[in-house]
Amino acid sequence: MKYLLTFVLLLTLNGCVTETHQEKSTVNLVTTGDINTVITGRTFFSWHPDINANYLNKKLNKNDTEEKFILALKNELKQKGFTYTDDLQKADFYIGYGLGVDTKISDDQILNKTGLSAGIEPHGIDENDSDKASVFIAIYLPTQLTPQWTILAQGYTDSEQTGAMDELLQLMFHSLEEKN
């Protein structure tokens, strides 16, 4: 009788349990520095003359991925109130970047080049349908040789999702306050 009562109680309690499922993000971010402190009082940005790299496969290069990334990055910063200039002398800060997929650049190479590691593993990811993508962005001030703010985003992507680049950049710059 004691066991039967315990079993019935267990079934009753089990029916009352609710579980909340929240989809986990497929992107890991690692940052250094405070972007708002670094670019306070600055308006004009340009691409860093030497810090940009493309480690993309032929399919991504054929799809103009780097050009789409540059346009999306410009648009994200413009929406935050900053102005792009081609004139390096006029720029208040420079943007350096790197794009890569795991078949072109390894995690160790990324760590050696950026000093950052997102440490993502392909748990629950079908590696035949997805590539591990890495996006690195660094902000340099004209008088500094080292970056004052960096961010590395890594995640798995099918690289065909429209709008994914805009969403990623919004996530990467989520803490950047709009310029007044």
Backbone as numpy.savetxt, mean C-alpha at the origin, in Angstrom:
# Nx Ny Nz CAx CAy CAz Cx Cy Cz
-28.98 -39.08 33.92 -29.79 -37.90 33.92 -28.92 -36.63 33.92
-27.86 -36.66 34.71 -26.95 -35.53 34.80 -26.33 -35.24 33.43
-25.93 -36.27 32.70 -25.32 -36.10 31.38 -26.34 -35.60 30.36
-27.57 -36.08 30.45 -28.62 -35.65 29.55 -28.93 -34.17 29.74
-29.00 -33.73 30.99 -29.26 -32.33 31.30 -28.12 -31.44 30.79
-26.89 -31.89 30.95 -25.73 -31.14 30.46 -25.77 -31.04 28.94
-26.12 -32.13 28.26 -26.21 -32.15 26.81 -27.29 -31.19 26.30
-28.46 -31.19 26.93 -29.55 -30.30 26.55 -29.15 -28.84 26.79
-28.52 -28.57 27.91 -28.05 -27.22 28.21 -27.02 -26.77 27.19
-26.12 -27.65 26.80 -25.09 -27.33 25.82 -25.73 -27.00 24.47
-26.73 -27.78 24.05 -27.43 -27.50 22.80 -28.15 -26.16 22.85
-28.77 -25.86 23.98 -29.49 -24.60 24.14 -28.54 -23.42 24.07
-27.41 -23.51 24.75 -26.43 -22.43 24.73 -25.80 -22.28 23.35
-25.57 -23.38 22.68 -24.98 -23.35 21.35 -25.88 -22.60 20.38
-27.19 -22.72 20.53 -28.12 -22.01 19.67 -28.12 -20.51 19.91
-27.63 -20.04 21.04 -27.63 -18.62 21.38 -26.34 -17.92 20.96
-25.37 -18.65 20.54 -24.08 -18.06 20.18 -24.18 -17.42 18.81
-23.71 -16.18 18.70 -23.64 -15.52 17.40 -22.18 -15.28 17.08
-21.89 -15.34 15.82 -20.52 -15.14 15.39 -20.49 -14.02 14.38
-19.60 -13.09 14.56 -19.44 -12.00 13.61 -18.26 -12.33 12.71
-18.50 -12.26 11.42 -17.43 -12.52 10.47 -17.03 -11.21 9.83
-15.76 -10.89 9.93 -15.25 -9.67 9.31 -14.17 -10.08 8.32
-14.32 -9.64 7.09 -13.34 -9.97 6.07 -12.01 -9.30 6.41
-10.96 -10.09 6.36 -9.64 -9.54 6.66 -9.10 -8.80 5.44
-8.35 -7.75 5.70 -7.72 -7.00 4.63 -6.66 -7.87 3.97
-6.54 -7.72 2.68 -5.52 -8.47 1.96 -4.27 -7.64 1.75
-4.18 -6.48 2.39 -3.04 -5.60 2.24 -2.42 -5.34 3.61
-1.11 -5.47 3.68 -0.37 -5.09 4.88 0.40 -3.81 4.58
0.39 -2.88 5.52 1.10 -1.61 5.37 2.15 -1.48 6.46
3.31 -0.97 6.08 4.38 -0.66 7.03 4.84 0.76 6.71
4.85 1.64 7.72 5.26 3.03 7.48 6.36 3.43 8.45
7.10 4.44 8.04 8.06 5.10 8.93 7.82 6.60 8.82
7.90 7.29 9.93 7.74 8.74 9.94 6.28 9.17 10.00
6.09 10.48 10.13 4.76 11.09 10.17 4.63 11.98 8.95
3.82 11.55 8.01 3.68 12.27 6.74 3.21 13.70 6.93
2.30 13.93 7.88 1.78 15.27 8.08 2.85 16.22 8.61
3.71 15.75 9.48 4.80 16.58 9.98 5.79 16.90 8.86
6.08 15.90 8.03 7.08 16.06 6.97 6.65 17.09 5.94
5.39 17.11 5.55 4.99 18.00 4.45 4.13 19.19 4.90
4.11 19.48 6.18 3.41 20.67 6.66 4.02 21.91 6.01
3.15 22.77 5.49 3.62 24.00 4.86 4.16 23.82 3.46
4.06 22.65 2.92 4.57 22.37 1.56 3.39 22.18 0.61
3.56 22.61 -0.62 2.47 22.57 -1.59 2.81 21.77 -2.84
4.01 22.00 -3.40 4.37 21.44 -4.70 5.18 20.16 -4.56
4.80 19.14 -5.34 5.56 17.89 -5.35 5.95 17.53 -6.77
7.00 16.74 -6.86 7.49 16.22 -8.13 8.03 14.82 -7.90
8.28 14.11 -8.97 8.87 12.78 -8.83 10.34 12.92 -8.50
10.82 12.06 -7.64 12.24 12.05 -7.30 13.01 11.74 -8.57
14.10 12.46 -8.83 14.82 12.24 -10.09 15.48 10.86 -10.21
15.74 10.19 -9.09 16.46 8.92 -9.13 15.72 7.75 -8.48
14.76 8.02 -7.63 14.13 6.95 -6.85 12.78 6.57 -7.46
12.83 5.72 -8.44 11.62 5.10 -8.98 12.05 3.79 -9.64
11.29 2.77 -9.41 11.67 1.44 -9.90 10.42 0.67 -10.31
10.59 -0.14 -11.32 9.50 -0.94 -11.84 10.01 -2.38 -11.96
9.47 -3.27 -11.15 9.82 -4.68 -11.18 8.56 -5.48 -11.52
7.94 -5.11 -12.63 6.67 -5.72 -13.02 6.88 -6.75 -14.13
5.94 -7.68 -14.21 6.04 -8.68 -15.27 5.59 -8.09 -16.61
5.78 -8.84 -17.69 5.47 -8.34 -19.03 4.00 -7.96 -19.17
3.11 -8.76 -18.57 1.68 -8.49 -18.67 1.34 -7.14 -18.04
1.89 -6.88 -16.85 1.61 -5.61 -16.17 2.24 -4.44 -16.91
3.44 -4.63 -17.46 4.06 -3.56 -18.23 3.27 -3.27 -19.50
2.75 -4.32 -20.11 1.95 -4.13 -21.33 0.65 -3.39 -21.01
0.14 -3.54 -19.80 -1.09 -2.86 -19.39 -0.82 -1.44 -18.87
0.39 -0.93 -19.05 0.75 0.43 -18.62 0.52 0.63 -17.13
0.82 -0.36 -16.33 0.58 -0.31 -14.89 1.32 0.85 -14.23
2.57 1.07 -14.59 3.33 2.15 -13.96 2.72 3.51 -14.28
2.31 3.72 -15.53 1.69 4.99 -15.91 0.37 5.19 -15.18
-0.42 4.13 -15.03 -1.68 4.22 -14.30 -1.43 4.52 -12.82
-0.37 3.92 -12.27 0.00 4.17 -10.87 0.38 5.64 -10.68
1.21 6.17 -11.57 1.66 7.56 -11.47 0.46 8.51 -11.54
-0.45 8.25 -12.46 -1.64 9.09 -12.58 -2.51 9.00 -11.33
-2.70 7.78 -10.81 -3.50 7.60 -9.59 -2.84 8.28 -8.40
-1.52 8.20 -8.29 -0.79 8.85 -7.19 -0.90 10.37 -7.29
-0.74 10.91 -8.50 -0.92 12.35 -8.70 -2.32 12.78 -8.26
-3.32 12.03 -8.70 -4.70 12.36 -8.37 -4.97 12.30 -6.87
-4.40 11.30 -6.20 -4.60 11.18 -4.75 -4.02 12.39 -4.03
-2.82 12.81 -4.42 -2.20 13.97 -3.77 -2.91 15.27 -4.15
-3.39 15.37 -5.38 -4.16 16.56 -5.77 -5.44 16.66 -4.96
-6.11 15.53 -4.74 -7.33 15.54 -3.94 -7.06 16.00 -2.50
-5.84 15.76 -2.04 -5.46 16.19 -0.68 -5.01 17.65 -0.66
-4.97 18.31 -1.85 -4.65 19.73 -1.91 -3.24 20.06 -2.36
-2.49 19.09 -2.85 -1.12 19.35 -3.30 -1.09 19.52 -4.81
-0.04 20.16 -5.30 0.06 20.48 -6.72 1.31 19.83 -7.30
1.13 19.13 -8.43 2.26 18.51 -9.11 2.98 19.54 -9.97
4.31 19.46 -10.01 5.12 20.28 -10.90 6.22 19.43 -11.52
6.51 19.72 -12.80 7.64 19.07 -13.47 8.97 19.72 -13.09
8.91 20.93 -12.55 10.09 21.70 -12.21 10.63 21.26 -10.84
11.73 20.53 -10.85 12.32 20.02 -9.60 12.73 21.15 -8.66
13.09 22.31 -9.21 13.49 23.44 -8.38 12.31 24.05 -7.64
11.13 23.93 -8.21 9.92 24.49 -7.60 9.30 23.54 -6.56
9.62 22.25 -6.66 9.02 21.23 -5.78 9.45 21.42 -4.33
8.47 21.32 -3.44 8.72 21.37 -2.00 9.10 20.00 -1.45
8.66 18.95 -2.14 9.03 17.59 -1.77 8.97 16.69 -3.00
9.73 15.59 -2.91 9.80 14.64 -4.02 9.18 13.32 -3.60
8.57 12.66 -4.56 7.99 11.35 -4.34 8.84 10.32 -5.08
9.34 9.36 -4.34 10.01 8.21 -4.93 9.10 7.01 -4.79
9.20 6.05 -5.69 8.31 4.90 -5.63 8.96 3.67 -6.23
8.40 2.54 -5.88 8.79 1.26 -6.46 7.57 0.37 -6.56
7.45 -0.32 -7.67 6.36 -1.26 -7.91 6.96 -2.61 -8.21
6.37 -3.67 -7.68 6.92 -4.99 -7.97 5.93 -6.11 -7.73
6.19 -7.21 -8.38 5.48 -8.46 -8.10 6.52 -9.48 -7.69
6.09 -10.48 -6.91 7.04 -11.41 -6.31 7.87 -12.18 -7.32
7.40 -12.32 -8.54 8.20 -13.04 -9.53 9.37 -12.20 -10.02
9.32 -10.89 -9.79 10.38 -10.00 -10.24 11.31 -9.53 -9.12
10.80 -9.49 -7.90 11.62 -9.01 -6.78 11.19 -9.76 -5.51
12.16 -10.23 -4.78 11.87 -11.03 -3.58 11.69 -10.14 -2.36
11.13 -10.73 -1.29 10.97 -10.00 -0.04 12.32 -9.54 0.51
13.35 -10.37 0.37 14.68 -9.98 0.84 15.22 -8.78 0.07
14.98 -8.74 -1.24 15.42 -7.60 -2.04 14.67 -6.34 -1.63
13.36 -6.47 -1.37 12.57 -5.31 -0.93 13.09 -4.80 0.40
13.35 -5.71 1.33 13.89 -5.31 2.63 15.23 -4.60 2.47
16.10 -5.13 1.62 17.41 -4.51 1.42 17.31 -3.13 0.78
16.37 -2.93 -0.13 16.25 -1.65 -0.82 15.48 -0.61 -0.03
14.46 -1.04 0.73 13.58 -0.08 1.42 13.78 -0.04 2.93
14.32 -1.10 3.49 14.44 -1.20 4.94 13.14 -1.61 5.60
12.12 -1.96 4.79 10.80 -2.33 5.30 10.43 -3.74 4.87
9.66 -4.41 5.73 9.15 -5.73 5.40 7.74 -5.85 5.93
6.80 -6.21 5.04 5.40 -6.35 5.45 5.13 -7.74 6.01
5.95 -8.70 5.63 5.85 -10.04 6.19 4.57 -10.79 5.89
4.01 -10.61 4.70 2.77 -11.34 4.40 3.08 -12.73 3.89
2.22 -13.64 4.23 2.34 -15.03 3.80 1.08 -15.40 3.02
1.19 -16.34 2.10 0.05 -16.68 1.24 -0.95 -17.65 1.87
-1.31 -17.46 3.14 -2.28 -18.33 3.79 -3.66 -18.09 3.20
-4.27 -19.15 2.67 -5.61 -19.05 2.11 -5.66 -18.38 0.75
-4.52 -18.17 0.12 -4.45 -17.51 -1.18 -4.07 -18.55 -2.23
-4.78 -18.56 -3.33 -4.42 -19.42 -4.46 -3.35 -18.70 -5.26
-2.11 -19.14 -5.09 -1.00 -18.45 -5.72 -1.00 -18.59 -7.25
-1.80 -19.51 -7.78 -1.90 -19.64 -9.24 -2.77 -18.53 -9.83
-3.70 -17.99 -9.04 -4.60 -16.94 -9.51 -4.18 -15.55 -9.04
-3.22 -15.45 -8.13 -2.85 -14.16 -7.54 -1.33 -14.00 -7.51
-0.90 -12.76 -7.62 0.50 -12.41 -7.46 0.64 -11.56 -6.22
1.77 -11.72 -5.52 2.05 -10.84 -4.39 2.62 -9.55 -4.97
1.91 -8.47 -4.75 2.31 -7.17 -5.28 2.86 -6.31 -4.15
3.85 -5.49 -4.48 4.46 -4.57 -3.52 4.46 -3.17 -4.11
4.08 -2.20 -3.28 4.14 -0.79 -3.67 4.87 -0.05 -2.57
5.91 0.66 -2.95 6.72 1.43 -2.01 6.65 2.89 -2.41
6.39 3.77 -1.44 6.38 5.21 -1.69 7.23 5.88 -0.61
8.04 6.83 -1.04 8.89 7.56 -0.10 8.80 9.06 -0.41
8.81 9.86 0.64 8.82 11.31 0.49 10.19 11.83 0.91
10.78 12.58 0.00 12.08 13.19 0.23 11.92 14.71 0.23
12.66 15.36 1.08 12.73 16.82 1.05 13.96 17.20 0.22
13.91 18.33 -0.49 15.01 18.69 -1.39 16.38 18.76 -0.71
16.42 19.06 0.57 17.71 19.20 1.25 18.16 17.92 1.96
17.38 16.84 1.84 17.68 15.60 2.55 18.00 14.47 1.58
18.99 13.65 1.93 19.34 12.51 1.09 18.53 11.26 1.41
17.99 11.21 2.62 17.21 10.05 3.04 15.73 10.40 3.07
14.89 9.40 2.87 13.44 9.69 2.90 12.99 10.09 4.29
12.03 11.01 4.34 11.49 11.48 5.61 10.22 10.73 6.00
9.60 10.08 5.04 8.42 9.24 5.27 8.42 8.15 4.23
8.14 6.93 4.66 8.06 5.81 3.71 6.86 4.93 4.06
6.36 4.27 3.05 5.29 3.30 3.24 5.47 2.16 2.24
5.28 0.96 2.74 5.32 -0.23 1.91 3.98 -0.93 2.05
3.34 -1.19 0.93 2.08 -1.95 0.91 2.34 -3.25 0.17
1.90 -4.34 0.77 2.01 -5.64 0.11 0.70 -6.38 0.27
0.35 -7.07 -0.79 -0.86 -7.87 -0.77 -0.93 -8.73 -2.01
-1.95 -9.58 -2.05 -2.14 -10.44 -3.21 -3.20 -9.83 -4.09
-2.97 -9.88 -5.38 -3.87 -9.26 -6.34 -3.98 -10.11 -7.58
-5.10 -9.96 -8.27 -5.24 -10.60 -9.58 -4.85 -9.63 -10.68
-4.53 -8.41 -10.34 -4.06 -7.33 -11.21 -5.05 -6.94 -12.30
-6.23 -7.48 -12.29 -7.25 -7.12 -13.28 -8.36 -6.29 -12.66
-8.38 -6.13 -11.35 -9.45 -5.44 -10.65 -9.38 -3.94 -10.94
-10.45 -3.41 -11.51 -10.48 -1.99 -11.81 -10.69 -1.20 -10.53
-10.01 -0.08 -10.43 -10.13 0.76 -9.25 -9.27 0.32 -8.08
-8.60 -0.81 -8.20 -7.79 -1.32 -7.09 -6.64 -0.38 -6.75
-6.03 0.22 -7.76 -4.90 1.11 -7.52 -5.34 2.36 -6.76
-6.49 2.91 -7.15 -7.02 4.09 -6.44 -7.32 3.74 -4.99
-7.94 2.58 -4.77 -8.27 2.15 -3.41 -7.02 1.94 -2.58
-5.99 1.35 -3.19 -4.74 1.11 -2.47 -4.10 2.43 -2.07
-4.05 3.38 -2.98 -3.43 4.68 -2.66 -4.24 5.44 -1.61
-5.56 5.31 -1.63 -6.37 5.93 -0.57 -6.02 5.32 0.78
-5.82 4.00 0.79 -5.43 3.32 2.02 -4.04 3.76 2.47
-3.12 3.86 1.53 -1.75 4.24 1.87 -1.66 5.67 2.40
-2.51 6.56 1.90 -2.49 7.96 2.31 -3.65 8.32 3.22
-4.23 7.32 3.88 -5.40 7.59 4.74 -5.09 8.57 5.87
-3.86 8.59 6.36 -3.54 9.49 7.48 -3.11 10.88 7.03
-2.94 11.08 5.72 -2.54 12.39 5.22 -3.72 13.35 5.30
-3.54 14.42 6.05 -4.60 15.41 6.21 -4.68 16.27 4.95
-5.90 16.67 4.61 -6.09 17.56 3.46 -5.48 18.91 3.77
-4.86 19.46 2.73 -4.24 20.77 2.86 -5.32 21.85 2.82
-5.23 22.79 3.71 -6.23 23.88 3.76 -6.01 24.91 2.69
